[in-house]
Each structure stands twice: as C-alpha cells, then as structure tokens.
Coordinates of C-alpha atoms and ligand atoms in Angstrom, one line a residue:
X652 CA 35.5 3.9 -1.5
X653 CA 34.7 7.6 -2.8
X654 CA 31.4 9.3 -2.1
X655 CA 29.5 8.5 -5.3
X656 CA 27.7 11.6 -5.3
X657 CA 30.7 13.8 -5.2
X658 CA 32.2 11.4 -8.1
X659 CA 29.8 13.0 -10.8
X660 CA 29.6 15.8 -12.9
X661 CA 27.6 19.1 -11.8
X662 CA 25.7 18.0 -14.6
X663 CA 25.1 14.5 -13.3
X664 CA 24.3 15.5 -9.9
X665 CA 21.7 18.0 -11.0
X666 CA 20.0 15.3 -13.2
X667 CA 19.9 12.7 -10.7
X668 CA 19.0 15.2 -7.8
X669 CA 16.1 16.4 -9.9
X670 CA 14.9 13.0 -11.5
X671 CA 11.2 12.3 -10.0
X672 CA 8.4 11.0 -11.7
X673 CA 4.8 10.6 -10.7
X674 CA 3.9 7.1 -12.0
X675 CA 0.8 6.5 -13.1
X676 CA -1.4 3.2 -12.5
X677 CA -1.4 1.6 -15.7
X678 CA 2.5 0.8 -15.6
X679 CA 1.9 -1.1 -13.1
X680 CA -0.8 -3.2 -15.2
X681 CA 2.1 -5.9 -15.4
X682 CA 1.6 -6.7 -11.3
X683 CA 4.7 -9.0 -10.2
X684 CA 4.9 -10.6 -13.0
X685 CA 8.2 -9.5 -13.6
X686 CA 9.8 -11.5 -10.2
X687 CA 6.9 -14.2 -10.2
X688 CA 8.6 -17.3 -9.6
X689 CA 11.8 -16.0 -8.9
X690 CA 14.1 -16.4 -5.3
X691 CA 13.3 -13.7 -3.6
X692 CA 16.0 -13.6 -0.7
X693 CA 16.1 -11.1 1.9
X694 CA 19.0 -10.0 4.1
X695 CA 17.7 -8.9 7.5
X696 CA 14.6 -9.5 9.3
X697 CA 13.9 -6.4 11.2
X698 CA 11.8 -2.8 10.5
X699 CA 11.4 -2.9 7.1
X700 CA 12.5 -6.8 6.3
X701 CA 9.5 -8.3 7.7
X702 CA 6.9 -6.4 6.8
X703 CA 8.1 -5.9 3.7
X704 CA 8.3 -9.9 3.6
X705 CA 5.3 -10.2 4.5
X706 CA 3.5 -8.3 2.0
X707 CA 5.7 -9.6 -0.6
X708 CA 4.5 -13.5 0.2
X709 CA 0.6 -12.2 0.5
X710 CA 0.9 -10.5 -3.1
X711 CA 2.0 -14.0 -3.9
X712 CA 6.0 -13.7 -4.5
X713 CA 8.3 -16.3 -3.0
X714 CA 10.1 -14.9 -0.2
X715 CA 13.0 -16.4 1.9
X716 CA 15.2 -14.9 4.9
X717 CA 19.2 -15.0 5.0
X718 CA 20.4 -14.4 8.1
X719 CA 24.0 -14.1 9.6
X720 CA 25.0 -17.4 11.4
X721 CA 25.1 -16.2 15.2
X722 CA 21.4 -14.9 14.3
X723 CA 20.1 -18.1 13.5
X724 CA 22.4 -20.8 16.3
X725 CA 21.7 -17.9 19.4
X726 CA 17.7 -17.6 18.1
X727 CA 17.4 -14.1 17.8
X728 CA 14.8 -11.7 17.0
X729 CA 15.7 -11.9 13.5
X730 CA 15.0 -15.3 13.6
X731 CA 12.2 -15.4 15.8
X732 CA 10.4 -12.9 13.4
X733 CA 11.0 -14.8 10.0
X734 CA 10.6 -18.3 11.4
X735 CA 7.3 -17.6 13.8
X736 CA 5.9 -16.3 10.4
X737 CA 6.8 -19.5 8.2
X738 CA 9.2 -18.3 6.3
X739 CA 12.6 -20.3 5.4
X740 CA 15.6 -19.5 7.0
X741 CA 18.8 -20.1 5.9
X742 CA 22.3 -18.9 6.0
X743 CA 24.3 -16.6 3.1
X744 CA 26.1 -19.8 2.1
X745 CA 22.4 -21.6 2.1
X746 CA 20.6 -19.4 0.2
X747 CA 22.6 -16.5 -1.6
X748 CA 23.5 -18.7 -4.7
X749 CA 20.3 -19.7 -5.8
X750 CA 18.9 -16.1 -4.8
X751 CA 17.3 -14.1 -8.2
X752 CA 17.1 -10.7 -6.2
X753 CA 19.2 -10.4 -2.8
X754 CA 17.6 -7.7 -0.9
X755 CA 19.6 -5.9 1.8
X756 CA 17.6 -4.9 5.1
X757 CA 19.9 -4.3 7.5
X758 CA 20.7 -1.3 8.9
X759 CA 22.7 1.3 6.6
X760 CA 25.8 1.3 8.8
X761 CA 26.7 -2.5 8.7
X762 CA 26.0 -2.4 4.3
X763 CA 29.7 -2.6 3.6
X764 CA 30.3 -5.4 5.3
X765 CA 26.9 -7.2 4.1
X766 CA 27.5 -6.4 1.1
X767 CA 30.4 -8.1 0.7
X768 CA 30.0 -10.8 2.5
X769 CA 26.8 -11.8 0.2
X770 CA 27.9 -10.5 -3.3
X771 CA 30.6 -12.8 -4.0
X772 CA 28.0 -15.8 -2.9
X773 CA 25.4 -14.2 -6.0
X774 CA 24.7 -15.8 -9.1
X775 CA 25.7 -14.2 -12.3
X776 CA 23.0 -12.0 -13.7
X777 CA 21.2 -11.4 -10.5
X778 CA 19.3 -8.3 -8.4
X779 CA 20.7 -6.5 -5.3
X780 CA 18.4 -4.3 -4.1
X781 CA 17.8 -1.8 -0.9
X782 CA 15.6 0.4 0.3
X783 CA 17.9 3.5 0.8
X784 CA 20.3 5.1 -1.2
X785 CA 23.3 5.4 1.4
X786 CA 25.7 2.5 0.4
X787 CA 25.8 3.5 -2.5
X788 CA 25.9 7.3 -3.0
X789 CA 27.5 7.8 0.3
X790 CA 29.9 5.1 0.7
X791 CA 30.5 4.7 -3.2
X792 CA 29.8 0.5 -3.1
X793 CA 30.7 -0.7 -6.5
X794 CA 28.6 -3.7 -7.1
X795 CA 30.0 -6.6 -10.1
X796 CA 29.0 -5.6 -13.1
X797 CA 26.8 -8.4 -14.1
X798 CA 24.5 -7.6 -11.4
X799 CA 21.6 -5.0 -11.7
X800 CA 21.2 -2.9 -8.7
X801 CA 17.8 -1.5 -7.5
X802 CA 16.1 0.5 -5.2
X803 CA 12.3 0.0 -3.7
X804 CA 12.0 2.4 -0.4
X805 CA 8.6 2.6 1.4
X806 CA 8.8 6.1 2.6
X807 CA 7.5 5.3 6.2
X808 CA 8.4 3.3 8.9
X809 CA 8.5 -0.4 8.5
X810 CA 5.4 -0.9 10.7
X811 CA 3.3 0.8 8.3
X812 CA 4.5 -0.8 5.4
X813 CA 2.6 -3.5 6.9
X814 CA -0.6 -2.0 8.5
X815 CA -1.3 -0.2 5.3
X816 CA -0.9 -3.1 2.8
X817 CA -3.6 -4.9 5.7
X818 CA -6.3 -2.2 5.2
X819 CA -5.8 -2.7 1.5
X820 CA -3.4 0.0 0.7
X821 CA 0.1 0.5 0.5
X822 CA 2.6 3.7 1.2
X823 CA 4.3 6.0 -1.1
X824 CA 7.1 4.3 -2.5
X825 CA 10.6 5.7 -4.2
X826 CA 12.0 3.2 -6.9
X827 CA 15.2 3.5 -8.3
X828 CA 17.7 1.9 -11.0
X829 CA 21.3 2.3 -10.5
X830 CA 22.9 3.7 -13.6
X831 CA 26.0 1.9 -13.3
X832 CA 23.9 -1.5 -12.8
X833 CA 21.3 -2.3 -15.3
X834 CA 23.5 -5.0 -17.4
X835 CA 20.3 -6.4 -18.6
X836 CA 18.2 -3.4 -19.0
X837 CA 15.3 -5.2 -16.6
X838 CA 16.1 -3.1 -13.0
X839 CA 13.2 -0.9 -13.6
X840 CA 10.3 -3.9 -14.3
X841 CA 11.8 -5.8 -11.3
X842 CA 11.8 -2.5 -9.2
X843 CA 7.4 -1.9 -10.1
X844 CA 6.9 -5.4 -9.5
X845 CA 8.4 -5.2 -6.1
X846 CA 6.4 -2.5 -5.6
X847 CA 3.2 -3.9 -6.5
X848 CA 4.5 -6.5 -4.1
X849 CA 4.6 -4.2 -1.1
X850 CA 1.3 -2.8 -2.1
X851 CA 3.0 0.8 -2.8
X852 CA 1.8 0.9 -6.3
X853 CA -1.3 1.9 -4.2
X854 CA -0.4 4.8 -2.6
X855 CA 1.8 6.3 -5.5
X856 CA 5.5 5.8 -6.8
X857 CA 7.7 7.7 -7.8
X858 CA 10.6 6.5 -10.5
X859 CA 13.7 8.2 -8.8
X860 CA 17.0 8.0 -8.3
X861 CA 19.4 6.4 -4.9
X862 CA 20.9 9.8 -5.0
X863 CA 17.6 12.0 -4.8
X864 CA 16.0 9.0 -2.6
X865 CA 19.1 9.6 -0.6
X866 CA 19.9 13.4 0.1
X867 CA 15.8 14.1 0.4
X868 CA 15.2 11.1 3.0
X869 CA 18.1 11.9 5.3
X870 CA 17.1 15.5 5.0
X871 CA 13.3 14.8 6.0
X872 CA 14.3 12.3 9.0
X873 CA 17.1 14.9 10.5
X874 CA 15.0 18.0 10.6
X875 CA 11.3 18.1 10.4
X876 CA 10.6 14.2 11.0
X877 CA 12.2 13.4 13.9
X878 CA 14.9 16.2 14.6
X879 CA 12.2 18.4 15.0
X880 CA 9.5 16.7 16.5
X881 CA 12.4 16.0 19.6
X882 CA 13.5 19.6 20.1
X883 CA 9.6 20.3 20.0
X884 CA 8.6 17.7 22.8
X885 CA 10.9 18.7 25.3
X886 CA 11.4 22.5 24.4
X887 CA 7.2 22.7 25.0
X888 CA 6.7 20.0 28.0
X889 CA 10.0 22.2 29.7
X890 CA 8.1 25.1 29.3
X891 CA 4.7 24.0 30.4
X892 CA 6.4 22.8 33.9
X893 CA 8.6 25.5 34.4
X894 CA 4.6 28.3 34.1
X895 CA 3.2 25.3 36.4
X896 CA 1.1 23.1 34.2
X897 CA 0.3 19.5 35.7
X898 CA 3.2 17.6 34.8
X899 CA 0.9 14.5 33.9
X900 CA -1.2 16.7 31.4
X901 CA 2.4 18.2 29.7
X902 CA 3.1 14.8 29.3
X903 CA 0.1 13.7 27.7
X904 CA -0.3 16.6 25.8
X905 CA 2.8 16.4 23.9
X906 CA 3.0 12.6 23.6
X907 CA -0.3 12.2 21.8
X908 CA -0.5 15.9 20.8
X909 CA 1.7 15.3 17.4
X910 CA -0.4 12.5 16.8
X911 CA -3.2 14.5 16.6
X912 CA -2.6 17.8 15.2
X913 CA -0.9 16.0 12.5
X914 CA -3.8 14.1 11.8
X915 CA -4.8 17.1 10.3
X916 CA -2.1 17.6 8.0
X917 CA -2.6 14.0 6.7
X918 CA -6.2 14.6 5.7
X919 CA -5.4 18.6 4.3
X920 CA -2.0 19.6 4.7
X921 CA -1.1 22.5 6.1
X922 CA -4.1 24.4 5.3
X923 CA -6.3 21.6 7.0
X924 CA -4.4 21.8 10.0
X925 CA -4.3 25.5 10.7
X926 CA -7.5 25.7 10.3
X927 CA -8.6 23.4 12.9
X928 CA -7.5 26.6 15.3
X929 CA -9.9 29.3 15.9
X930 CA -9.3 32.5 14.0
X931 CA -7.4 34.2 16.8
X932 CA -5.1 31.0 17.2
X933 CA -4.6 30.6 13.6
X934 CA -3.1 34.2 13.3
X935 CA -1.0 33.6 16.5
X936 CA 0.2 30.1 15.1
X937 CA 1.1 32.0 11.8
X938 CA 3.4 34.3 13.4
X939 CA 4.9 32.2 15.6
X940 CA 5.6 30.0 13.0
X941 CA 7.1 32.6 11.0
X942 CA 9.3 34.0 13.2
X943 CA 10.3 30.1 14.1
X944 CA 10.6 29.9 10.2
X945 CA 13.3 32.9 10.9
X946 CA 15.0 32.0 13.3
X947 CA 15.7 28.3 12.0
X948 CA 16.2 28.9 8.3
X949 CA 20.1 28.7 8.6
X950 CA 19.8 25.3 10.5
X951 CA 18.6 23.6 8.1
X952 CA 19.9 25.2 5.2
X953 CA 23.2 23.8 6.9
X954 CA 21.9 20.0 7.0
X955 CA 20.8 20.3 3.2
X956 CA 24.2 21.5 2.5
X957 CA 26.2 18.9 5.0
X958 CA 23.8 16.1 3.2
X959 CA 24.9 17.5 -0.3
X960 CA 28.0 18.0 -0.4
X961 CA 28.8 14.7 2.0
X962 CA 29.7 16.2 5.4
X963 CA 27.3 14.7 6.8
X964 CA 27.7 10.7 6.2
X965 CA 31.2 11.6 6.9
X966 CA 31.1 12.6 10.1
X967 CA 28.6 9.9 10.9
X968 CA 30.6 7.6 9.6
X969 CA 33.5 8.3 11.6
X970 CA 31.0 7.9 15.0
X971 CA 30.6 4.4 13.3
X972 CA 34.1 3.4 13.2
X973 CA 34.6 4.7 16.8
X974 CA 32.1 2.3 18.3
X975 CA 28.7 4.5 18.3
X976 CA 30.2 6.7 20.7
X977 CA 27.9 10.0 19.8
X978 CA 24.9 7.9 19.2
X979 CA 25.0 6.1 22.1
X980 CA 25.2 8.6 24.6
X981 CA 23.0 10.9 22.9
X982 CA 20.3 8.2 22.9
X983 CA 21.0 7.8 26.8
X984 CA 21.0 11.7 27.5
X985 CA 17.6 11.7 25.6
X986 CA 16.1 8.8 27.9
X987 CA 16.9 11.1 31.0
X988 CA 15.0 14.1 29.2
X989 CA 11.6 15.2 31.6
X990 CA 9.7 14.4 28.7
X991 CA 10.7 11.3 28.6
X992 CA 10.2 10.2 32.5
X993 CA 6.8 12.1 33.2
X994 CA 4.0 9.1 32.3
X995 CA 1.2 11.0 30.6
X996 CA -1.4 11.5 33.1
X997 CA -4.9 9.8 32.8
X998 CA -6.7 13.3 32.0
X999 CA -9.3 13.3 28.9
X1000 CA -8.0 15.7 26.3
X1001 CA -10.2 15.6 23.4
X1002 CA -9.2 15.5 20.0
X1003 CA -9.7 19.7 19.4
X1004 CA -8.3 20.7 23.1
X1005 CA -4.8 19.0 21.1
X1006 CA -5.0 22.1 18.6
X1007 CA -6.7 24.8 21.5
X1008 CA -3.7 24.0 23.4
X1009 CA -1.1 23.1 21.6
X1010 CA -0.7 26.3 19.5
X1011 CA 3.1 26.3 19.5
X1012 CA 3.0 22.7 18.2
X1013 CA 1.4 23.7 15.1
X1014 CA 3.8 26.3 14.7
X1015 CA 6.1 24.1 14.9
X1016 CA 5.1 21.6 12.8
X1017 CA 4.1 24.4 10.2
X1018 CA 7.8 25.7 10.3
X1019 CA 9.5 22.7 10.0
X1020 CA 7.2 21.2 6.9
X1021 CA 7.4 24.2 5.1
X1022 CA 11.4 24.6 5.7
X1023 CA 12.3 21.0 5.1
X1024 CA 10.1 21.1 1.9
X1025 CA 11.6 24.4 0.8
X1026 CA 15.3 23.6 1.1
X1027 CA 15.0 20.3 -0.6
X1028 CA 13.3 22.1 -3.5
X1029 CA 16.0 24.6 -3.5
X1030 CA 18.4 22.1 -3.6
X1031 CA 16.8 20.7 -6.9
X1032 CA 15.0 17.9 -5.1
X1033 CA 11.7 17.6 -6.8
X1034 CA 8.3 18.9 -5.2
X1035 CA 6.8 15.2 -5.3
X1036 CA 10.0 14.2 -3.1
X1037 CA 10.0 17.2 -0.9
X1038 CA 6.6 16.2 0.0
X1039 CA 6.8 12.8 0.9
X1040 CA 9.8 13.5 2.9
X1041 CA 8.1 16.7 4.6
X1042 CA 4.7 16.8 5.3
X1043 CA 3.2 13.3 4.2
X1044 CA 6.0 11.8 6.3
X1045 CA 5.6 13.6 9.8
X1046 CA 1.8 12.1 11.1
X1047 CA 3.7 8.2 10.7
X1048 CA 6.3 9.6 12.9
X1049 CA 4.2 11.3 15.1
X1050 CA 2.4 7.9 15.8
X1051 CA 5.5 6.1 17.3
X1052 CA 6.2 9.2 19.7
X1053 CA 1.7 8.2 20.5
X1054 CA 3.2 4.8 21.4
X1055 CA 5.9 5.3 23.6
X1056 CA 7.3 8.7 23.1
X1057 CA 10.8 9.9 21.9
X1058 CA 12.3 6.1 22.7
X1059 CA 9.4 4.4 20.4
X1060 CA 10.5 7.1 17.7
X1061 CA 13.8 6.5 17.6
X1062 CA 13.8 2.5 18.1
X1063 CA 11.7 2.3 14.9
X1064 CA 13.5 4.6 12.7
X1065 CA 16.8 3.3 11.3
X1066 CA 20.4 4.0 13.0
X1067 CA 20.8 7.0 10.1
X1068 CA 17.6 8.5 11.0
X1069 CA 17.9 8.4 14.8
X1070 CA 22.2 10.1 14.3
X1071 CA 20.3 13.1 12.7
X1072 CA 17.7 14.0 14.6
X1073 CA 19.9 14.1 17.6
X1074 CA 22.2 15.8 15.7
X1075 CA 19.5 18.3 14.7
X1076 CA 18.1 18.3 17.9
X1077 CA 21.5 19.5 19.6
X1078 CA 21.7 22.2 17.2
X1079 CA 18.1 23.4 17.7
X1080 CA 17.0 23.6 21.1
X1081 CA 20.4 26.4 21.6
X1082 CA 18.8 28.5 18.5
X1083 CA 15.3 29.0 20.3
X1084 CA 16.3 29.9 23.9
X1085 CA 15.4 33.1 23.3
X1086 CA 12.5 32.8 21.4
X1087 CA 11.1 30.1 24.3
X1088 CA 11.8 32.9 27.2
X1089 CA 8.9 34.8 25.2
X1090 CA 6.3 32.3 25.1
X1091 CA 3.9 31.7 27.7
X1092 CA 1.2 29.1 28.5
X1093 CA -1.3 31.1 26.1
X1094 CA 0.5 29.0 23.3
X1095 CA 1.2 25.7 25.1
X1096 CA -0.7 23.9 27.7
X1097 CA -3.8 26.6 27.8
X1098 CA -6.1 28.1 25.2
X1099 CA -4.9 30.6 23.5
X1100 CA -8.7 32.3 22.9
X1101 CA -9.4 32.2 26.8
X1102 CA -10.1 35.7 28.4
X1103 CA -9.5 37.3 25.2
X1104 CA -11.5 39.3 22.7
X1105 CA -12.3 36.7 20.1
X1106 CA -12.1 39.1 17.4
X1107 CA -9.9 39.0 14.2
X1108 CA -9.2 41.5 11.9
X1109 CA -10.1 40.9 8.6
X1110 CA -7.6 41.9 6.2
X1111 CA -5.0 40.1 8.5
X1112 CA -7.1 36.7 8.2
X1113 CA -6.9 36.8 4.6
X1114 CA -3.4 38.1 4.2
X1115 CA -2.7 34.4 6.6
X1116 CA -5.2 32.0 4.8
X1117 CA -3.5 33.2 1.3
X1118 CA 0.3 32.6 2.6
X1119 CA -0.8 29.2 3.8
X1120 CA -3.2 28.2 0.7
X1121 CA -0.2 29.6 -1.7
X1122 CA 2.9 27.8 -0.6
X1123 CA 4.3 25.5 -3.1
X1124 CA 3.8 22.3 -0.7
X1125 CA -0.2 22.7 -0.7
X1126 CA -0.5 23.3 -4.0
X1127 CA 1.7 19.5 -4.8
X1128 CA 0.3 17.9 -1.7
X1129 CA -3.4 18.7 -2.8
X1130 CA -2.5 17.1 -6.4
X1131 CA -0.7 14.1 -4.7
X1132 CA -3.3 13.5 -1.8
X1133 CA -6.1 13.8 -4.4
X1134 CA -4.6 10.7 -6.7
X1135 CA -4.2 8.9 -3.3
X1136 CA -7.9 8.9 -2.4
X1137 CA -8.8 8.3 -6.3
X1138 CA -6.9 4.9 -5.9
X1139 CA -8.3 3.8 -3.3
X1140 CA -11.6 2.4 -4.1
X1141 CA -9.9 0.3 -7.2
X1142 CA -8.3 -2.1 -4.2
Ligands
NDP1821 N1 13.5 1.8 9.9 C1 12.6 2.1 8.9 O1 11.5 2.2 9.1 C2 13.2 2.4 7.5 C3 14.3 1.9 7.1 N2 14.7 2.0 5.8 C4 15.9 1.4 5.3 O2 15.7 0.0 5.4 C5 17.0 -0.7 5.7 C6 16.9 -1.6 6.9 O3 16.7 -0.7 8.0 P1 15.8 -1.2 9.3 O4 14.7 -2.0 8.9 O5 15.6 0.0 10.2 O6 16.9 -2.2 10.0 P2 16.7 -2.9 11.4 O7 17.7 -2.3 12.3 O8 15.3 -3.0 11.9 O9 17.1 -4.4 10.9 C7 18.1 -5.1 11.5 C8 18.2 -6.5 10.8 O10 19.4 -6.5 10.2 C9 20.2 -7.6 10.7 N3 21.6 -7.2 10.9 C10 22.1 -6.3 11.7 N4 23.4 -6.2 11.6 C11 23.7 -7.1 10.7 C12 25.0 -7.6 10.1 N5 26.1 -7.0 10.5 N6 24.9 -8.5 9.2 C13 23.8 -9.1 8.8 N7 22.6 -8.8 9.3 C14 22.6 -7.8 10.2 C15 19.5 -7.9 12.1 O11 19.7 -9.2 12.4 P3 20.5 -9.8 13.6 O12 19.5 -10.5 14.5 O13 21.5 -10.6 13.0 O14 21.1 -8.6 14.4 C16 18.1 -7.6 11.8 O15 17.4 -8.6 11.2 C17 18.0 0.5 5.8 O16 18.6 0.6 4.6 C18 17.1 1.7 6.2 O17 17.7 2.9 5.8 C19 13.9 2.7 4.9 C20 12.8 3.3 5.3 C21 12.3 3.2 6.7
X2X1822 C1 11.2 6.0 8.8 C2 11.9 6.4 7.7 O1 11.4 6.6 6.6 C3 13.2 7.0 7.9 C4 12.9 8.1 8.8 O2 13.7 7.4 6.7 C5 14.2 6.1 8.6 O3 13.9 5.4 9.5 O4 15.3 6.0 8.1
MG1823 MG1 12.5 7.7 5.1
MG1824 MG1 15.8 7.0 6.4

C-alpha cells in the first residue's frame, strides 16, 4: 500500500490540504434522518467508541458493538464497557453483514488488519467510516468500490465527546467524504447526520477532507497538544527544584497549572490569557515567548514537513512492525520523569497565583499555539483547522494532565498521538537547555511582580497588546468562539 497523500497531484494535495468549510446550522436542519433506522455497527469500544456510542443511541440512532472474539470469551474492557451500558455485542461474523455503516474505533495502528478483517464481511452498498484520516492517507487502504467511505472526528479526547453532549453541547467536529468512495453520492448526508448524532453539529463542523483532518491533527497532538505540554512539565518542575521550590508545590503547580491558565485561552484565546498577568508579567511572558517562538521555529517546521511529505507515519510505522519498541520504552522513561513521581502537595494555589506564577507556562503555551497554528497555515491547512488543532485543542488536554498528570495524558490520547509527543518531546527539551540555564524562579514557581517596580512602559504595552490582538489565530478564534456561544442557547 502507497501513501495516498503522496499518490496525488501537487494540485490534488493543495486542494485537499486546503478544503475547510465552516458549516452553518441550517444543513444540519435534516438531524439523523439520514442513518435513522439504519445498523449502526461499531468496531471498538474504547476512547472514542463509547462515548461516541453513547451519544449516538441518546440522539436516538441504533447503535451495536463488534468486537474481536478474544474480547468478548476473556470479558474485557471492551466488553465490559459496551455490555454494562446495554448495548448488543456481537462478533464481525455476527454483526458486520447486516451492518449499514461499520465504524472503525480502534486504535490507528491495528486499521490494516481491521479493516480487512471486516470489509469482506460488509454488505454491498454500505458505510465505513473513522474518525481519523491515517489508514487511509497514510497507509493508502483501498476500500471496494461499492462502499462509501466517511469521516466524523470529534476533535477532543473521547471523554469529552461525552461530557459535552451531557451538558447539552457537543465538540467541534471534522467530517469528511473520501473521494475515491462515494458510489452513491450519499457520504456527506450520512457524515452530518452522525454528527448531529454525536452532538457536534453544536459546537461547529467543518466539511473537510481525511487528508487535511489528517496532516493538521497529528500536527496539533505532536507539538503544542501534548508534545509540548510534556517538555513544559518537566523542563519547569526540573527547574523549580533545582532554585529550591517545595517539591510538593512544583508538583501541584504544574499538574493543575495548564489546566488553569488554559482556562483562559478557552474563554479568550490568547489575548484572554495574557492578560490575566499583570502588566509587568505580560511583557515578560511576551518575550519569553518570543524568543521560545525563536528558538523552536525549526522544530516544528520539521514535524509539519515529516507529516507532509510522509516521514513521519513511516518511521512510526516501522516502530509498529518492530513490536512498539520506541513507544514503549519512551512511555516507561517518562513514568520515571520527577514530575511524574512528586504527588502534588496539598498547598491552596488559587486560580490567579496559576498565572502570577506560572509565567513561563504561558509563554509556553503562547509559543506553541501560535507556532502550531502558524505552520499548519503555511502549509495550506486552513485557519478554521489550525485552530481547532492549536488553541481550541490544548485546555481538553490540559485537563487529563489535572487528572493524573503526563500518564493520564497519554493513556487517553490514541497510540498516534502519544508516538509524537514523545517524539517531540525528545527533540525539544535538547533545544531549550540553554534558554532554561537563564531563567530563574521570577518566571516559574514565584511572582514575577514581587520586589519589583510595578511600572510599565507605555509604548512597550501597546506595541505587546497589538502583536497579540493582531495574530491571525485571534482574529479566527474570536469569529469561531463567537458562533460557539451563539449556538448555545438553541440546545
Ligand atoms: N483517543 C482519542 O481521544 C481520539 C481518538 N481518535 C481516533 O479514534 C480512533 C480510535 O482511537 P481510540 O479511541 O484512542 O482507541 P482505543 O485505544 O481507546 O480503543 C481501543 C478499542 O479497539 C479495540 N481493539 C484494539 N485492537 C484491536 C484489534 N486488533 N482488532 C479489533 N479491535 C481492537 C479494543 O478492544 P480489545 O478489548 O479487543 O483490545 C478497544 O475496544 C483512532 O482512529 C483515533 O485516531 C480521534 C480523536 C481523539
Ligand atoms: C485527543 C485527540 O484529538 C488526539 C490528540 O488527536 C488523539 O488522541 O489522537
Ligand atoms: Mg485530534
Ligand atoms: Mg489524533
């Protein structure tokens, strides 16, 4: 099988790198009246296959679980989760044939093999869906040609596919038609009525493509959403034990500190969060970030490029074939990281001492949302994309490092997402050695204001609030948050 990407034309790429757009409510007027009635099977009951379930059957769609053999005799958690929630559970043999749409949740690396263990077992005319792009832009699946082939991908972690759709809302969704696979001309209905089904017609969609869906969200989890976030957690708490800081309050200042700060960007972007910081800090934060901005450009210029032009997958998909051999025992030498074995102390931090202290973890986050964002725009990845994947993205990561720190993070994103932010992570943390001798506990773990003249100088303060208010991510994210909050009261 050929990298599909790399199969197409310049042309071709361009267009389906750059295809993005903003749906607005009324198409989805129709609900799920385009799968209503129909068997709606799902491979996989993990992250995203439960909750997604879930919401499907609560928006009133009929939902069923096919699970591999040895999941269903040995009673895994697979089992446990689609069988403790009602749902019928059958084998391929079982339920594939009468399946309308067959939709693959399990984890990217083992699609090959499902998919061919389940396509031969479809009925002609039917739906495969996913919710990521990889099998088939990276690995170049060809699926029959009777079968349409769609894409639905909830651009957040499956948790809070399903504690959003519970407060009445949904999350920003990606839907996709495979060109080679729309026989009947019907993949794009079926993909809004499965988003309706999830609830993400709520929170916005965006009509896509696998290959933009693909190339943005591996770009996103690699470097600012989890790649970074990592190198951030232990780079700071390193620092704040090596200048003396109380190990327990390092600990519980980084763990719940993303949570928080990013809070900010949820509610106002970048703008929002810098501004939480005293006028002193903010112009501190703004350089720092700058010269992080610097000094990290190159990195992830390179992962764009290694996601474009296929490196990447390749490379990962060669630790696949040997057994997980990188994975694994970069997932072990980040469970001995300090970070990860200091408990977070029980010291009260309140919700503004996060931002007082934590002024190199806005610059971080600053840098990294502002460089993912930029080099998937320059790569002709569309702004609406860039954002999701950047800055909308990072405060639902930042909640699973809350919960249990870097292991929660990387247990709840999928196998493809937790290979490149250690990837990232291993590249990072070498680039800012130097940079980290400079810093001091004035930026992390103290406030940066104490004992200092409080005083700002004007012109600079503007010069600041203009860069931040002028980049090309507040001016999309203001557009897109505002058309979040103007759906909300229809639910
Ligand atoms: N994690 C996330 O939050 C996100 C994931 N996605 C995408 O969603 C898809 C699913 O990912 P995710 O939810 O993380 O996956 P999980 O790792 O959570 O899901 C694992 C499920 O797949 C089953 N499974 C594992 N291996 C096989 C196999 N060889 N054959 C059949 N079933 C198997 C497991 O069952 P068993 O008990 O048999 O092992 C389990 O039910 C991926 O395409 C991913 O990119 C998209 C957005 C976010
Ligand atoms: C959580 C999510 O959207 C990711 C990061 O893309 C993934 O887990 O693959
Ligand atoms: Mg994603
Ligand atoms: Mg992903």
């Amino acid at each position: 099988m050929a990298n599909y990407f790399n199969t197409l034309s310049l042309r071709d790429q361009l267009t389906q790198l750059g295809k993005c757009r903003f749906m607005n409510s009324e198409e989805f007027s129709g609900g799920i009246d385009a799968l209503k009635g129909k068997k709606m099977v799902i491979v996989g009951c993990g992250a995203q296959g439960l909750n997604q379930g879930l919401n499907m059957r609560d928006s009133g769609l009929d939902v069923s679980y096919a699970l591999r053999e040895g999941a269903i005799k040995e009673k895994r958690q697979s089992f446990i989760n689609a069988s403790d929630n009602g749902f019928n559970v059958g084998t391929y043999e079982e339920l594939v044939p009468h399946a309308d749409v067959v939709i693959n949740l399990t984890p990217d690396k083992q699609h090959t093999q499902v998919v061919n263990a389940v396509m031969p077992l479809m009925k002609q005319g039917a739906t495969l869906s996913y919710s990521h792009g990889f099998n088939i832009v990276e690995e170049g699946t060809q699926v029959r040609e009777d079968l349409t082939v769609i894409m639905v991908a909830p651009k957040c972690p499956g948790s809070e596919v399903r504690e959003e759709y519970k407060r009445g809302f949904g999350v920003p969704t990606l839907i996709a038609v495979h060109p080679e696979n729309d026989p009947q001309g019907h993949g794009l209905e079926q993909a809004k009525a499965y988003a309706v089904g999830t609830g993400g017609d709520r929170a916005g969609v965006l009509e896509s493509s696998f290959v933009a869906e693909v190339k943005s969200d591996l770009m996103g989890e690699q470097t600012i959403l989890c790649g970074l976030l990592q190198t951030g957690s232990i780079l700071c708490f390193d620092k704040m034990i090596e200048k003396g800081i109380d190990a327990g309050y390092a600990s519980k200042l980084i763990q719940y500190g993303w949570e928080t700060i990013t809070e900010g960007l949820k509610y106002g972007g970048i703008t929002n969060m810098m501004d939480r910081l005293s006028n002193p800090s903010k112009v501190k934060a703004f350089e720092l970030s700058e010269e992080l901005k610097e000094i990290m450009r190159p990195l992830f210029q390179k992962h764009m490029d290694d996601i474009i032009s296929g490196h990447f997958s390749k490379t990962m998909m060669e630790d696949w074939a040997n057994d997980d051999k990188n994975l694994l025992s970069w997932r072990a030498a980040t469970g001995e990281t300090a970070f990860e074995k200091t408990p977070a102390g029980d010291v009260e931090i309140s919700e503004q001492e996060f931002y007082d202290n934590g002024v190199l973890m806005v610059a971080l986050v600053r840098a990294g949302v502002e460089l993912a964002f930029e080099a998937m725009t320059d790569s002709g990845i569309i702004e609406e994309s860039a954002y999701y994947e950047s800055l909308h993205e990072t405060p639902l990561i930042a909640n699973t490092i809350a919960r249990k720190k870097l292991f929660e993070m990387n247990r709840v994103i999928s196998d493809t997402a937790e290979y490149g932010c250690y990837l990232f992570d291993h590249a990072c943390k070498p680039l800012l050695t130097d940079f980290m001798k400079k810093i001091d506990t004035d930026v992390i773990g103290k406030k940066y204001d104490e004992g200092r003249n409080n005083g700002v100088d004007n012109a600079k303060l503007i010069e600041v609030n203009a860069a931040l208010r002028n980049h090309p991510i507040e001016v999309v994210g203001a557009r897109l948050r505002a058309s979040m909050t103007a759906m909300k009261p229809i639910v």
